[in-house]
Amino acid sequence: MEVDTAFLRSKRGIVKVAEMVTLFVAFVCFAVGSMPRYIAATVLEFVIISLLLLLYLFKLNKKLTFFFWPLIDVFNSIFAAVYFIVLSVIAVSTYNVTGTLAGGIVCFLSVGLLCVDSYTVFKNITFNKPRIENHNQVKE
């Protein structure tokens, strides 16, 4: 199985790894604060992002072509960003343990990374438009 190490060094790969790090830190903070509903949300999104990262890392997106993976990635990032905005606002406004406050703040960082991820992926999606390899070509 071929490993695409260039993906980890790309902007998208770095953003995916940063999302995983912030979600793990938020998970630890919520675990310290004993907030099971927040723990479940962060672990679930951590697993989804890990699977997407492995999909791109092992180039499985090119072998499993029955899904349009970039669009799935965009939808996941958008829905997760909206969900984590709500979760963060609730965690920050109703905290009673410092771990919950820290987890809410770290989730805000995750929201920013998820928004950057969804924007960069969506910007690169072409919907039935031919890709122009050379921008200096004259249209015929």
Coordinates of C-alpha atoms in Angstrom, one line a residue:
M1 CA 0.0 0.0 0.0
E2 CA 1.4 3.4 -1.1
V3 CA 1.7 6.1 1.6
D4 CA 1.4 9.7 0.4
T5 CA 3.8 11.5 2.8
A6 CA 3.5 14.6 0.6
F7 CA -0.1 15.0 1.9
L8 CA 1.1 15.4 5.5
R9 CA 3.4 18.2 4.4
S10 CA 0.7 19.9 2.4
K11 CA -1.5 22.7 3.8
R12 CA -4.5 20.4 3.9
G13 CA -2.5 17.7 5.7
I14 CA -1.2 20.2 8.2
V15 CA -4.7 21.5 8.9
K16 CA -6.1 17.9 9.3
V17 CA -3.3 17.1 11.8
A18 CA -3.9 20.4 13.6
E19 CA -7.7 19.6 13.8
M20 CA -6.9 16.2 15.3
V21 CA -4.5 17.8 17.9
T22 CA -7.0 20.4 19.0
L23 CA -9.8 17.9 19.2
F24 CA -7.6 15.6 21.3
V25 CA -6.7 18.5 23.6
A26 CA -10.4 19.4 23.9
F27 CA -11.2 15.8 24.7
V28 CA -8.6 15.7 27.5
C29 CA -10.0 19.0 28.9
F30 CA -13.5 17.7 28.8
A31 CA -12.4 14.4 30.4
V32 CA -10.8 16.4 33.3
G33 CA -14.0 18.3 33.6
S34 CA -16.1 15.0 33.5
M35 CA -18.4 16.2 30.8
P36 CA -19.5 13.0 29.0
R37 CA -21.6 14.6 26.2
Y38 CA -18.7 16.9 25.2
I39 CA -16.3 13.9 25.4
A40 CA -18.4 11.9 23.0
A41 CA -18.7 14.7 20.5
T42 CA -14.9 15.4 20.4
V43 CA -14.0 11.7 20.2
L44 CA -16.5 11.1 17.4
E45 CA -15.1 14.0 15.3
F46 CA -11.6 12.9 16.1
V47 CA -12.3 9.5 14.7
I48 CA -14.0 10.9 11.6
I49 CA -11.0 13.2 10.9
S50 CA -8.6 10.4 11.6
L51 CA -10.4 8.2 9.0
L52 CA -10.4 11.0 6.4
L53 CA -6.7 11.6 7.1
L54 CA -5.9 7.9 6.6
L55 CA -8.1 7.9 3.4
Y56 CA -5.9 10.6 1.9
L57 CA -2.7 9.3 3.4
F58 CA -3.0 5.9 1.8
K59 CA -4.7 7.3 -1.4
L60 CA -7.8 5.2 -0.8
N61 CA -9.9 8.1 -2.1
K62 CA -8.5 7.2 -5.6
K63 CA -9.4 3.5 -5.2
L64 CA -12.8 4.0 -3.5
T65 CA -14.4 6.1 -6.2
F66 CA -18.1 5.4 -5.4
F67 CA -18.1 8.5 -3.1
F68 CA -16.9 12.1 -4.0
W69 CA -14.6 12.3 -1.0
P70 CA -13.7 16.0 -1.2
L71 CA -17.4 16.9 -0.9
I72 CA -17.9 14.5 2.0
D73 CA -14.9 16.2 3.6
V74 CA -16.4 19.7 3.1
F75 CA -19.8 18.6 4.5
N76 CA -18.1 17.0 7.5
S77 CA -16.1 20.1 8.2
I78 CA -19.0 22.5 7.9
F79 CA -21.4 20.4 10.0
A80 CA -18.7 19.8 12.6
A81 CA -17.8 23.6 12.7
V82 CA -21.5 24.5 13.3
Y83 CA -21.8 21.7 16.0
F84 CA -18.6 22.7 17.8
I85 CA -19.6 26.4 17.8
V86 CA -22.8 25.5 19.7
L87 CA -20.9 23.1 21.9
S88 CA -18.2 25.7 22.7
V89 CA -20.7 28.4 23.5
I90 CA -22.6 26.1 25.9
A91 CA -19.3 24.8 27.4
V92 CA -17.9 28.3 28.0
S93 CA -21.1 29.8 29.3
T94 CA -22.1 27.0 31.7
Y95 CA -18.8 25.8 32.9
N96 CA -18.3 24.8 36.6
V97 CA -14.9 23.2 36.2
T98 CA -11.9 24.9 34.6
G99 CA -11.4 21.9 32.3
T100 CA -14.7 22.5 30.7
L101 CA -13.8 26.2 30.1
A102 CA -10.5 25.2 28.5
G103 CA -12.1 22.5 26.4
G104 CA -14.6 25.1 25.1
I105 CA -11.9 27.5 24.2
V106 CA -9.9 24.8 22.4
C107 CA -13.1 23.8 20.6
F108 CA -13.3 27.4 19.3
L109 CA -9.8 26.8 17.8
S110 CA -11.0 23.6 16.2
V111 CA -13.9 25.5 14.7
G112 CA -11.4 27.9 13.0
L113 CA -9.4 25.0 11.7
L114 CA -12.6 23.3 10.4
C115 CA -13.6 26.4 8.6
V116 CA -10.2 26.8 7.0
D117 CA -10.3 23.1 6.0
S118 CA -13.8 23.4 4.4
Y119 CA -12.8 26.5 2.5
T120 CA -9.6 25.1 1.1
V121 CA -11.2 21.9 0.0
F122 CA -14.3 23.5 -1.4
K123 CA -12.1 26.0 -3.3
N124 CA -10.4 23.1 -5.1
I125 CA -13.5 21.2 -6.1
T126 CA -14.5 21.5 -9.7
F127 CA -18.1 20.7 -10.5
N128 CA -18.0 19.3 -14.1
K129 CA -15.7 22.1 -15.2
P130 CA -12.7 21.2 -17.2
R131 CA -9.4 21.8 -15.4
I132 CA -7.2 24.3 -17.0
E133 CA -3.6 23.0 -16.7
N134 CA -1.9 26.0 -18.3
H135 CA -3.4 29.4 -17.4
N136 CA -1.8 31.0 -20.5
Q137 CA -3.8 29.0 -23.0
V138 CA -5.9 30.8 -25.5
K139 CA -9.6 29.8 -25.5
E140 CA -10.7 28.5 -28.9

